[in-house]
Amino acid sequence: MGIIPPEQLVVYRLNVAAFTADDSSGVSEAGQGTFLGVLEKVDHLLALGVNAVLLQPISAFDETQGPYYPINFFAPMPSYGPNDTLKLLVRELHARGIEVHLEAVVSHTAEGSDDTPKPISFRGVDNRAYYINDAFGKQVMPEYGAPNAFNCNSPVALSLILDAVHHWVEEYHIDGFSFVNSSALTTGPHAQPLSRPPLVEALAFDPLLAQVKLVADAAMPLLSSQKAFSFPHWKRWQEMNSAFCFDIRRFVSGQPGQISGLATRLCGSGDLFSSGRGPAFAFNYVTAFQGLTLADLVSYSVESEASWNCGVEGVSDDEGVMRTRLKQVRNYLAVLFLSLGVPVLTAGDEYGHSKAAELAADYSESPFLWSTLQSDLGAQLTRFIGSLANFRRRRTLLLQRKDFFFGEDILWHGAFPNQPEWDNPNCCFLACTIQSAGIESSAKEAAEEAGVPLTTAAPAVAPAEAVGDLYFAFNAHGTEMIVELPAPPVGMMWHLVVDTAKDYPADITEIPAQGVPPSIAAATRVSSPYCMEPFSVIALEARGPPSFAPRI
C-alpha cells in the first residue's frame, strides 16, 4: 500500500478488546477482543469510508487499570493475541487500503506511587533517569494525574522511547502514532516546560520516521480532560484539534455568538495550524475515547462537555426530542466531514453507542454492540458517514486540501448572500460558498509546474453533467430559516447533497461510481429560497453541462 497523504485520511478510533468482545460481533470466543477479531470487521471500516484506524493503546498495560497504564513500551498486550496476529492485521489492513496508527503512552508507567510502589517496569532501575523526581528523590505528580511521570527528555528515557517507536515501525509496519498527554513530551527533568524539547525534535527529524504520521494529543485520559498549550511542531507534527471539538459543540448545541469559531474550524483552524503547517495538520474530532459519546452528546447536558440534551435529560421516548437528537448527530457528522482537516471518528458513534454520560476512557464495561449496529439507526448512520466520506473524496480539491483557502476561494453568507452576521452576538446561522473555478485552476497550474497530471479534478456525477461550486449552510437556531441562495455558476443549478433534517434516505444523496441517473439528479435540484429546519445543516453542489464546468 502506498502512503496516504495526510489530507486524504479518514480516521477511526477503536479499542481492540471492546471492538469484538460482545457475542453479537459474531467472532469466535477465542477471537473476541483480539487483533484477529478486528480483522474480521474490515468490511465495516470500508463501509464507513475509513482509510486509517487509530488503536487505543495496545502496548502491554496493567489490566487492572486499563490501556493508559503501560508496563512496557515495546510489546503488544498479550490478551490481544500473539505478535504474529498483529502483523497479520496490519498486513491485511494495508492490503485493503487502511493505515494503522497507535495511541502511544510514554508519559508514565503503571507502577504505583511512592506510598504503594509496584516495581514492574523501570522503577528501581534508575529512578532519577527514568522518572521526574523532586530534589529529595520523591515522585512529582504530573498534571495529567498519574504517578511515575516519565522523564521523557532525559538522554536515557529519550533513547528508550525512540527505540520503542522504531521497533513498532520496523517490526509491525505501524503508520502513525498519536501521543496522549503530549505535554509530557515537552517537560524537562525538573517538571519545567521546555521550548525546544529534545524528544519532540528527535522524533520530528528521525529519518526512519520520515513517512510516519506523528500526532500530539493534549488529551489527559486519566482525568477525562484536555490541556491547551502551544506544541513545538517543527512543521512536522500534527495535532488532535480540541479547539475544533469544543467550538463545534458550542455552535451545534445552539450557543449564541459562535459563528466566528465555526468559520475558523471549517477553514482548517488557521489560528492554530498556520506558520508552515496547514489544514492537514489538524486531526478534527467531536468525540474521543474519553468524554461523551456522540449519542450522549445530544442526550445529556454536561457543561464541561459543551453538550445539550435536546430538551430531556438522558433516555427519552419523546418523538420530538428523538428527532432533534438524530438531526444533531447528523449535524456533528456533517460539520466534521465538511471542514478542512482530518476527520476522526470514534467507534460506536455510527450506531448511537451510549455510556450513560460516563466520561472515563475505559471501554471494558462498554463494548461495541454489533447487534445495535444492525438496527435501523445503525444502518442509516453508517450509510450517512460512508456517503460523507465519499463526498469528501469526490470533491478532494475543495475538501481535502493541504493549504488554506485564499482570497475569494470562500465567500460567507447569512440568510442573504454575502451578508454574514459576524457582529450579531445572537446569531446561530452561517453559510458559505466554496468557489471551485479558482481552486481547480490553481491546482492545474501547480500540477503543470510539477510535471504531474492532475488526477484529482471532480468527476461528473451524472451523464453529460459537470460539477462546480459548493454551498454549505448551518442553522443552529431553534427556528426555521428561509435562506436566499447565492447564484450558482453560469449554466449550472444547485443540487442537494445533504440535508440533515430530511428523513432517511433523503438525508444524503449517494453518488455511485457510474454517476447519478438523470431522474434522481433532477429530483435533487433546489432553487432559492430554501427553507432550513431548526438545528440542521445543508450541503449543495452546483452541476451543469460540461461546457459550463470550470476550465481545468
Coordinates of C-alpha atoms in Angstrom, one line a residue:
M1 CA 0.0 0.0 0.0
G2 CA 1.3 3.5 -0.9
I3 CA 1.5 6.2 1.7
I4 CA -1.8 8.1 2.1
P5 CA -1.4 11.8 2.1
P6 CA -2.4 13.3 5.5
E7 CA -5.1 15.5 3.9
Q8 CA -6.9 12.4 2.5
L9 CA -7.1 10.5 5.8
V10 CA -10.4 9.5 7.4
V11 CA -9.5 8.1 10.9
Y12 CA -11.5 5.7 13.0
R13 CA -10.6 5.3 16.7
L14 CA -11.2 1.8 18.3
N15 CA -10.3 -0.2 21.3
V16 CA -9.1 -3.7 20.3
A17 CA -10.7 -5.5 23.2
A18 CA -14.1 -3.7 23.2
F19 CA -14.5 -3.8 19.4
T20 CA -15.3 -7.5 19.2
A21 CA -15.8 -8.5 22.9
D22 CA -19.5 -8.8 22.7
D23 CA -21.1 -12.0 21.5
S24 CA -23.1 -10.0 18.9
S25 CA -19.8 -9.5 17.0
G26 CA -20.1 -13.0 15.6
V27 CA -16.5 -13.6 16.2
S28 CA -15.5 -16.9 17.8
E29 CA -15.0 -16.9 21.5
A30 CA -11.2 -17.3 21.1
G31 CA -11.1 -14.4 18.7
Q32 CA -13.2 -11.9 20.6
G33 CA -11.3 -8.9 21.8
T34 CA -8.2 -9.7 19.8
F35 CA -6.3 -8.4 16.8
L36 CA -7.9 -11.2 14.7
G37 CA -11.3 -10.1 15.9
V38 CA -10.7 -6.6 14.4
L39 CA -9.5 -8.3 11.2
E40 CA -12.9 -9.9 10.7
K41 CA -14.6 -6.5 10.7
V42 CA -12.6 -4.8 8.0
D43 CA -15.7 -4.6 5.7
H44 CA -17.4 -2.4 8.3
L45 CA -14.5 0.0 8.2
L46 CA -14.6 0.2 4.4
A47 CA -18.4 0.8 4.6
L48 CA -17.6 3.9 6.7
G49 CA -15.1 5.2 4.2
V50 CA -12.3 4.8 6.7
N51 CA -8.7 4.6 5.5
A52 CA -6.9 4.7 8.9
V53 CA -7.6 3.1 12.3
L54 CA -6.3 4.6 15.5
L55 CA -6.0 1.9 18.1
Q56 CA -6.4 2.8 21.8
P57 CA -3.0 1.8 23.4
I58 CA -2.0 -1.8 22.6
S59 CA 1.4 -1.9 24.3
A60 CA 1.4 -4.1 27.4
F61 CA -0.5 -2.5 30.2
D62 CA -1.8 -3.2 33.7
E63 CA -5.1 -5.0 33.1
T64 CA -6.4 -3.8 36.5
Q65 CA -6.1 -0.2 35.5
G66 CA -6.6 -0.1 31.7
P67 CA -4.7 0.7 28.5
Y68 CA -3.5 4.1 29.7
Y69 CA -1.3 2.4 32.4
P70 CA 1.6 0.9 30.4
I71 CA 4.2 -1.6 31.8
N72 CA 6.2 -2.0 28.5
F73 CA 6.7 0.3 25.6
F74 CA 7.7 -2.4 23.1
A75 CA 5.4 -5.5 23.4
P76 CA 1.8 -5.8 22.3
M77 CA -0.8 -6.6 25.0
P78 CA -0.7 -10.4 25.4
S79 CA -4.5 -10.7 25.7
Y80 CA -4.9 -9.2 22.3
G81 CA -3.2 -12.2 20.7
P82 CA 0.2 -13.3 19.6
N83 CA 2.6 -10.8 18.0
D84 CA 2.1 -12.5 14.6
T85 CA -1.6 -11.8 14.7
L86 CA -0.9 -8.0 15.0
K87 CA 1.5 -8.3 12.0
L88 CA -1.3 -10.1 10.1
L89 CA -3.8 -7.4 11.0
V90 CA -1.5 -4.7 9.8
R91 CA -0.7 -6.5 6.6
E92 CA -4.4 -7.2 5.8
L93 CA -5.5 -3.7 6.6
H94 CA -2.7 -2.3 4.3
A95 CA -3.9 -4.6 1.6
R96 CA -7.4 -3.1 1.9
G97 CA -6.0 0.5 1.8
I98 CA -6.2 1.2 5.6
E99 CA -3.3 2.6 7.6
V100 CA -2.7 1.6 11.2
H101 CA -2.0 4.2 13.9
L102 CA -1.4 3.7 17.6
E103 CA -2.2 5.8 20.6
A104 CA 1.1 5.9 22.5
V105 CA 1.5 6.5 26.2
V106 CA 5.1 7.3 27.1
S107 CA 4.2 9.9 29.8
H108 CA 4.1 7.5 32.7
T109 CA 4.1 3.8 33.7
A110 CA 1.7 1.7 35.8
E111 CA 4.0 1.3 38.8
G112 CA 2.0 3.0 41.6
S113 CA 3.2 5.8 43.8
D114 CA 5.9 6.2 46.4
D115 CA 3.4 5.0 49.0
T116 CA 2.3 1.9 47.1
P117 CA 5.2 1.1 44.6
K118 CA 4.9 -1.6 42.0
P119 CA 8.4 -2.1 40.5
I120 CA 7.4 -3.9 37.3
S121 CA 8.9 -1.7 34.7
F122 CA 11.7 0.9 35.2
R123 CA 11.1 1.8 38.8
G124 CA 14.1 1.0 40.9
V125 CA 16.5 0.6 38.0
D126 CA 17.4 4.3 37.9
N127 CA 14.5 6.5 39.2
R128 CA 16.3 9.8 38.5
A129 CA 17.0 8.9 34.9
Y130 CA 13.6 7.4 34.0
Y131 CA 11.2 9.4 36.2
I132 CA 10.7 13.0 37.2
N133 CA 11.5 13.5 40.9
D134 CA 11.9 16.4 43.2
A135 CA 15.2 17.4 45.0
F136 CA 14.5 14.7 47.6
G137 CA 14.1 11.9 45.2
K138 CA 10.3 11.8 45.6
Q139 CA 7.9 11.5 42.7
V140 CA 6.4 14.6 41.1
M141 CA 2.7 14.2 40.4
P142 CA 2.2 15.5 36.9
E143 CA -0.8 17.5 35.7
Y144 CA -2.2 14.5 33.8
G145 CA -2.9 12.6 37.0
A146 CA -0.6 9.6 37.1
P147 CA 2.4 9.0 39.4
N148 CA 5.6 7.7 37.8
A149 CA 5.9 10.7 35.4
F150 CA 8.4 9.5 32.8
N151 CA 11.4 11.8 32.3
C152 CA 10.9 11.8 28.5
N153 CA 13.7 14.3 27.8
S154 CA 16.5 12.7 29.8
P155 CA 19.0 11.0 27.5
V156 CA 18.3 7.5 28.7
A157 CA 14.5 7.8 28.5
L158 CA 14.6 9.6 25.2
S159 CA 16.7 6.8 23.7
L160 CA 14.3 4.2 25.0
I161 CA 11.3 6.0 23.6
L162 CA 13.0 6.4 20.2
D163 CA 13.9 2.7 20.2
A164 CA 10.3 1.7 21.0
V165 CA 8.9 3.8 18.2
H166 CA 11.5 2.4 15.8
H167 CA 10.5 -1.1 16.9
W168 CA 6.8 -0.6 16.2
V169 CA 7.6 0.8 12.7
E170 CA 10.2 -1.8 11.7
E171 CA 8.7 -4.9 13.3
Y172 CA 5.0 -4.2 12.8
H173 CA 4.9 -1.5 10.0
I174 CA 2.9 0.9 12.0
D175 CA 2.0 4.1 10.0
G176 CA 1.5 6.7 12.7
F177 CA 1.5 7.5 16.4
S178 CA -0.8 9.7 18.5
F179 CA 1.0 10.7 21.7
V180 CA -1.6 11.3 24.5
N181 CA -0.6 13.5 27.5
S182 CA 1.5 15.3 24.9
S183 CA 2.6 17.9 27.4
A184 CA 4.8 15.2 28.9
L185 CA 6.9 15.2 25.7
T186 CA 7.7 18.9 26.3
T187 CA 8.6 18.6 30.0
G188 CA 12.1 18.7 31.5
P189 CA 13.7 16.7 34.3
H190 CA 12.5 19.2 36.9
A191 CA 9.0 19.2 35.6
Q192 CA 9.7 22.5 33.8
P193 CA 8.2 23.2 30.3
L194 CA 10.8 23.1 27.5
S195 CA 10.6 25.4 24.5
R196 CA 12.8 23.0 22.4
P197 CA 12.2 19.5 23.9
P198 CA 14.8 17.1 22.6
L199 CA 12.4 14.2 22.3
V200 CA 9.9 16.1 20.1
E201 CA 12.7 17.4 17.9
A202 CA 14.3 13.9 17.7
L203 CA 11.1 12.3 16.5
A204 CA 10.4 15.1 14.0
F205 CA 13.8 14.7 12.3
D206 CA 14.3 11.0 12.6
P207 CA 15.0 9.6 9.0
L208 CA 13.3 6.3 9.8
L209 CA 10.1 8.1 10.7
A210 CA 10.1 10.5 7.7
Q211 CA 6.9 9.0 6.3
V212 CA 5.3 8.2 9.7
K213 CA 2.5 10.4 11.0
L214 CA 3.3 12.0 14.3
V215 CA 0.3 13.4 16.2
A216 CA 0.4 15.3 19.5
D217 CA -2.7 14.8 21.6
A218 CA -3.2 17.1 24.5
A219 CA -5.9 14.9 26.0
M220 CA -5.4 13.7 29.5
P221 CA -7.4 10.5 29.5
L222 CA -6.8 9.7 33.2
L223 CA -8.6 12.9 34.1
S224 CA -11.0 13.0 31.1
S225 CA -9.8 16.5 30.3
Q226 CA -7.6 18.5 27.9
K227 CA -4.6 20.8 28.2
A228 CA -4.4 23.7 25.8
F229 CA -0.8 24.7 25.1
S230 CA 1.4 25.5 22.2
F231 CA 3.1 22.4 21.0
P232 CA 6.6 22.8 19.3
H233 CA 5.9 21.2 15.9
W234 CA 8.9 21.9 13.6
K235 CA 6.4 22.0 10.8
R236 CA 6.2 18.2 11.2
W237 CA 3.8 17.3 14.0
Q238 CA 0.1 17.1 13.5
E239 CA -2.2 17.6 16.5
M240 CA -5.6 16.4 17.8
N241 CA -7.7 19.6 17.4
S242 CA -9.5 20.0 20.7
A243 CA -10.4 23.6 19.6
F244 CA -12.4 22.1 16.8
C245 CA -14.2 19.7 19.2
F246 CA -15.4 22.4 21.6
D247 CA -16.1 25.2 19.1
I248 CA -18.3 22.9 17.0
R249 CA -20.0 21.6 20.1
R250 CA -20.8 25.1 21.2
F251 CA -22.2 26.1 17.8
V252 CA -24.2 22.9 17.1
S253 CA -25.8 22.9 20.6
G254 CA -27.2 26.4 19.8
Q255 CA -25.0 28.6 22.0
P256 CA -25.1 32.2 20.5
G257 CA -22.1 34.0 19.3
Q258 CA -20.3 31.0 17.9
I259 CA -20.3 31.6 14.1
S260 CA -16.7 33.1 14.0
G261 CA -15.4 29.9 15.7
L262 CA -17.4 27.8 13.3
A263 CA -15.9 29.6 10.3
T264 CA -12.4 29.2 11.7
R265 CA -12.8 25.5 12.2
L266 CA -14.5 25.0 8.8
C267 CA -11.4 26.6 7.1
G268 CA -8.9 24.3 8.8
S269 CA -8.1 26.2 12.1
G270 CA -5.7 28.6 10.6
D271 CA -5.3 30.2 14.1
L272 CA -3.6 27.0 15.2
F273 CA -2.0 25.4 12.1
S274 CA -0.5 28.3 10.1
S275 CA 3.2 29.1 10.4
G276 CA 4.3 26.5 7.9
R277 CA 1.7 23.9 8.5
G278 CA -1.8 23.6 7.0
P279 CA -5.3 22.1 7.4
A280 CA -4.0 18.5 7.1
F281 CA -2.1 19.0 10.4
A282 CA -5.4 19.3 12.2
F283 CA -7.0 16.0 13.4
N284 CA -10.6 17.1 13.8
Y285 CA -13.0 15.3 16.1
V286 CA -16.2 15.8 18.1
T287 CA -15.8 12.7 20.3
A288 CA -12.9 10.7 21.7
F289 CA -12.2 7.7 23.9
Q290 CA -12.7 9.9 26.9
G291 CA -15.6 12.2 27.3
L292 CA -19.2 11.8 25.9
T293 CA -20.1 9.6 23.0
L294 CA -21.9 11.2 20.1
A295 CA -25.3 9.8 21.3
D296 CA -24.6 11.1 24.9
L297 CA -23.5 14.5 23.5
V298 CA -27.1 15.0 22.3
S299 CA -28.8 13.3 25.3
Y300 CA -27.1 14.9 28.3
S301 CA -26.3 18.5 29.3
V302 CA -22.8 18.5 30.7
E303 CA -21.3 22.0 31.0
S304 CA -17.7 20.8 30.8
E305 CA -18.5 18.9 27.6
A306 CA -20.4 21.7 26.0
S307 CA -23.3 19.3 25.3
W308 CA -27.1 19.7 25.1
N309 CA -29.8 17.2 25.8
C310 CA -32.3 18.5 23.2
G311 CA -34.9 19.1 25.9
V312 CA -34.9 16.0 28.1
E313 CA -32.0 14.7 30.2
G314 CA -31.0 11.1 29.4
V315 CA -33.1 8.4 27.8
S316 CA -36.3 9.7 26.2
D317 CA -39.1 8.3 24.1
D318 CA -40.5 11.7 23.1
E319 CA -40.8 11.8 19.3
G320 CA -39.8 15.4 19.0
V321 CA -36.8 15.1 21.3
M322 CA -35.6 12.0 19.4
R323 CA -36.0 13.7 16.0
T324 CA -33.9 16.6 17.2
R325 CA -31.3 14.3 18.6
L326 CA -31.0 12.5 15.3
K327 CA -30.6 15.8 13.5
Q328 CA -27.9 16.9 15.9
V329 CA -26.0 13.6 15.4
R330 CA -26.1 14.2 11.7
N331 CA -25.1 17.8 12.2
Y332 CA -22.0 16.9 14.1
L333 CA -21.0 14.4 11.4
A334 CA -21.7 16.8 8.6
V335 CA -19.6 19.6 10.1
L336 CA -16.8 17.1 10.8
F337 CA -16.6 15.9 7.1
L338 CA -17.3 19.3 5.5
S339 CA -14.4 21.0 7.4
L340 CA -10.8 21.2 6.2
G341 CA -8.6 18.9 8.2
V342 CA -8.6 15.2 9.0
P343 CA -11.9 13.8 10.3
V344 CA -11.6 11.4 13.2
L345 CA -14.5 9.2 14.2
T346 CA -14.9 7.1 17.4
A347 CA -16.1 3.5 17.3
G348 CA -19.7 3.2 18.3
D349 CA -20.8 6.7 17.2
E350 CA -22.1 5.1 13.9
Y351 CA -24.9 3.4 15.8
G352 CA -25.6 5.7 18.8
H353 CA -23.4 4.0 21.4
S354 CA -24.0 5.3 24.9
K355 CA -22.0 5.2 28.1
A356 CA -24.8 7.0 30.0
A357 CA -22.8 10.2 30.2
E358 CA -19.7 8.4 31.7
L359 CA -16.6 10.4 30.8
A360 CA -13.9 7.9 31.6
A361 CA -12.0 6.3 28.7
D362 CA -12.3 2.7 29.9
Y363 CA -14.4 0.7 27.4
S364 CA -14.1 -2.6 29.3
E365 CA -17.6 -2.3 30.6
S366 CA -19.0 -0.8 27.4
P367 CA -18.2 -2.9 24.4
F368 CA -19.1 -2.2 20.7
L369 CA -22.6 -3.6 20.2
W370 CA -22.8 -5.2 16.7
S371 CA -26.5 -6.1 17.3
T372 CA -27.3 -2.4 17.7
L373 CA -25.2 -1.6 14.6
Q374 CA -27.7 -3.8 12.6
S375 CA -30.6 -1.6 13.8
D376 CA -32.3 1.0 11.5
L377 CA -30.3 3.8 13.2
G378 CA -27.0 1.9 12.8
A379 CA -27.6 1.2 9.1
Q380 CA -28.7 4.8 8.5
L381 CA -25.8 6.4 10.2
T382 CA -23.3 4.0 8.7
R383 CA -24.6 5.0 5.2
F384 CA -24.6 8.7 6.2
I385 CA -20.9 8.6 7.3
G386 CA -19.8 6.5 4.3
S387 CA -21.6 8.9 1.9
L388 CA -20.0 11.9 3.5
A389 CA -16.5 10.2 3.2
N390 CA -17.2 9.6 -0.5
F391 CA -18.3 13.2 -1.0
R392 CA -15.0 14.4 0.5
R393 CA -13.0 12.2 -1.8
R394 CA -15.1 13.1 -4.8
R395 CA -14.5 16.9 -4.2
T396 CA -11.0 16.4 -2.9
L397 CA -9.6 19.6 -4.3
L398 CA -12.1 21.6 -2.3
L399 CA -12.4 19.5 0.9
Q400 CA -9.1 17.6 1.2
R401 CA -6.7 20.5 1.0
K402 CA -3.0 20.8 2.0
D403 CA -3.4 24.6 2.0
F404 CA -5.8 27.1 3.5
F405 CA -8.4 28.9 1.3
F406 CA -7.1 32.1 -0.3
G407 CA -9.0 35.3 -1.1
E408 CA -12.3 34.6 -2.7
D409 CA -11.9 30.8 -2.6
I410 CA -14.6 31.0 0.0
L411 CA -17.5 33.5 0.4
W412 CA -19.5 34.0 3.5
H413 CA -23.3 34.4 3.8
G414 CA -26.1 34.9 6.3
A415 CA -29.7 34.3 5.4
F416 CA -28.9 36.5 2.4
P417 CA -25.9 36.1 0.1
N418 CA -22.7 38.0 1.2
Q419 CA -24.3 39.2 4.4
P420 CA -22.9 37.1 7.3
E421 CA -23.9 38.4 10.7
W422 CA -20.4 38.5 12.3
D423 CA -21.3 41.3 14.7
N424 CA -24.7 39.8 15.8
P425 CA -24.0 38.2 19.2
N426 CA -27.2 36.2 19.0
C427 CA -26.7 34.8 15.5
C428 CA -26.6 31.0 15.2
F429 CA -26.6 30.8 11.4
L430 CA -23.8 30.8 8.9
A431 CA -23.4 29.8 5.3
C432 CA -20.6 29.8 2.7
T433 CA -19.8 29.1 -0.9
I434 CA -16.6 27.3 -1.9
Q435 CA -15.7 28.5 -5.4
S436 CA -14.3 25.7 -7.4
A437 CA -13.0 27.6 -10.5
G438 CA -10.1 29.4 -8.9
I439 CA -9.1 26.4 -6.7
E440 CA -9.1 23.9 -9.6
S441 CA -7.3 26.4 -11.9
S442 CA -4.6 26.8 -9.2
A443 CA -4.3 23.1 -8.8
K444 CA -3.9 22.6 -12.6
E445 CA -1.1 25.3 -12.7
A446 CA 0.7 23.6 -9.7
A447 CA 0.4 20.2 -11.4
E448 CA 1.8 21.5 -14.7
E449 CA 4.7 23.2 -12.9
A450 CA 5.5 19.9 -11.1
G451 CA 5.2 18.0 -14.3
V452 CA 2.5 15.6 -13.0
P453 CA -1.1 15.0 -14.3
L454 CA -4.0 16.5 -12.4
T455 CA -5.9 13.4 -11.3
T456 CA -8.0 14.9 -8.5
A457 CA -10.4 17.0 -10.5
A458 CA -14.0 16.3 -9.6
P459 CA -15.6 13.8 -11.9
A460 CA -19.1 14.1 -13.4
V461 CA -21.9 12.9 -11.2
A462 CA -24.3 12.1 -13.9
P463 CA -24.2 11.5 -17.7
A464 CA -23.2 14.8 -19.5
E465 CA -23.1 16.7 -16.3
A466 CA -20.2 18.6 -14.6
V467 CA -19.8 19.9 -11.1
G468 CA -18.8 23.3 -9.8
D469 CA -19.1 25.3 -6.5
L470 CA -20.3 24.0 -3.1
Y471 CA -22.7 25.8 -0.8
F472 CA -22.9 24.9 2.9
A473 CA -25.4 26.3 5.5
F474 CA -25.5 25.7 9.2
N475 CA -28.6 26.6 11.2
A476 CA -28.2 26.2 15.0
H477 CA -31.3 28.3 15.7
G478 CA -34.3 26.7 17.3
T479 CA -36.4 28.1 14.5
E480 CA -36.5 27.5 10.7
M481 CA -34.6 29.8 8.4
I482 CA -35.7 30.9 5.0
V483 CA -32.4 31.2 3.1
E484 CA -31.8 33.0 -0.1
L485 CA -29.2 31.0 -2.0
P486 CA -26.4 32.7 -3.9
A487 CA -26.5 32.3 -7.7
P488 CA -24.7 29.2 -8.9
P489 CA -22.1 29.4 -11.6
V490 CA -23.4 30.3 -15.0
G491 CA -25.3 27.5 -16.7
M492 CA -25.4 25.4 -13.5
M493 CA -28.1 24.6 -10.9
W494 CA -27.8 23.8 -7.2
H495 CA -28.3 20.2 -6.2
L496 CA -29.0 18.9 -2.7
V497 CA -26.3 16.6 -1.3
V498 CA -27.0 16.8 2.4
D499 CA -30.0 18.0 4.5
T500 CA -29.7 16.6 8.0
A501 CA -33.4 17.5 8.7
K502 CA -34.7 15.1 6.0
D503 CA -35.7 11.6 6.8
Y504 CA -33.6 8.6 5.6
P505 CA -32.8 8.1 2.8
A506 CA -33.2 11.7 1.7
D507 CA -30.8 13.0 4.3
I508 CA -27.9 12.5 1.9
T509 CA -27.6 11.8 -1.8
E510 CA -25.3 8.9 -2.6
I511 CA -23.2 9.2 -5.8
P512 CA -22.5 5.8 -7.2
A513 CA -19.3 5.3 -9.3
Q514 CA -21.3 5.2 -12.5
G515 CA -22.9 8.5 -11.8
V516 CA -26.5 9.5 -10.8
P517 CA -29.3 8.5 -13.1
P518 CA -31.0 11.6 -14.7
S519 CA -34.2 11.0 -12.8
I520 CA -32.5 11.2 -9.4
A521 CA -30.3 14.1 -10.5
A522 CA -33.5 16.0 -11.4
A523 CA -35.1 15.2 -8.0
T524 CA -32.2 16.8 -6.1
R525 CA -32.4 20.2 -7.8
V526 CA -33.2 23.0 -5.5
S527 CA -33.9 26.7 -6.0
S528 CA -33.9 29.8 -3.9
P529 CA -35.2 30.5 -1.3
Y530 CA -34.6 27.3 0.7
C531 CA -36.3 26.5 4.0
M532 CA -34.0 25.1 6.6
E533 CA -35.5 23.4 9.6
P534 CA -34.3 24.3 13.1
F535 CA -31.0 22.6 14.0
S536 CA -30.0 21.5 10.6
V537 CA -27.2 21.5 8.0
I538 CA -27.4 21.5 4.2
A539 CA -24.7 21.0 1.5
L540 CA -25.4 21.9 -2.1
E541 CA -23.4 21.2 -5.2
A542 CA -23.5 23.2 -8.5
R543 CA -24.0 21.0 -11.5
G544 CA -24.5 21.6 -15.2
P545 CA -23.4 20.7 -18.7
P546 CA -19.7 20.2 -19.3
S547 CA -19.4 23.3 -21.4
F548 CA -20.1 25.3 -18.2
A549 CA -17.7 23.5 -16.0
P550 CA -14.6 25.2 -14.7
R551 CA -11.9 25.0 -17.3
I552 CA -9.3 22.7 -15.8

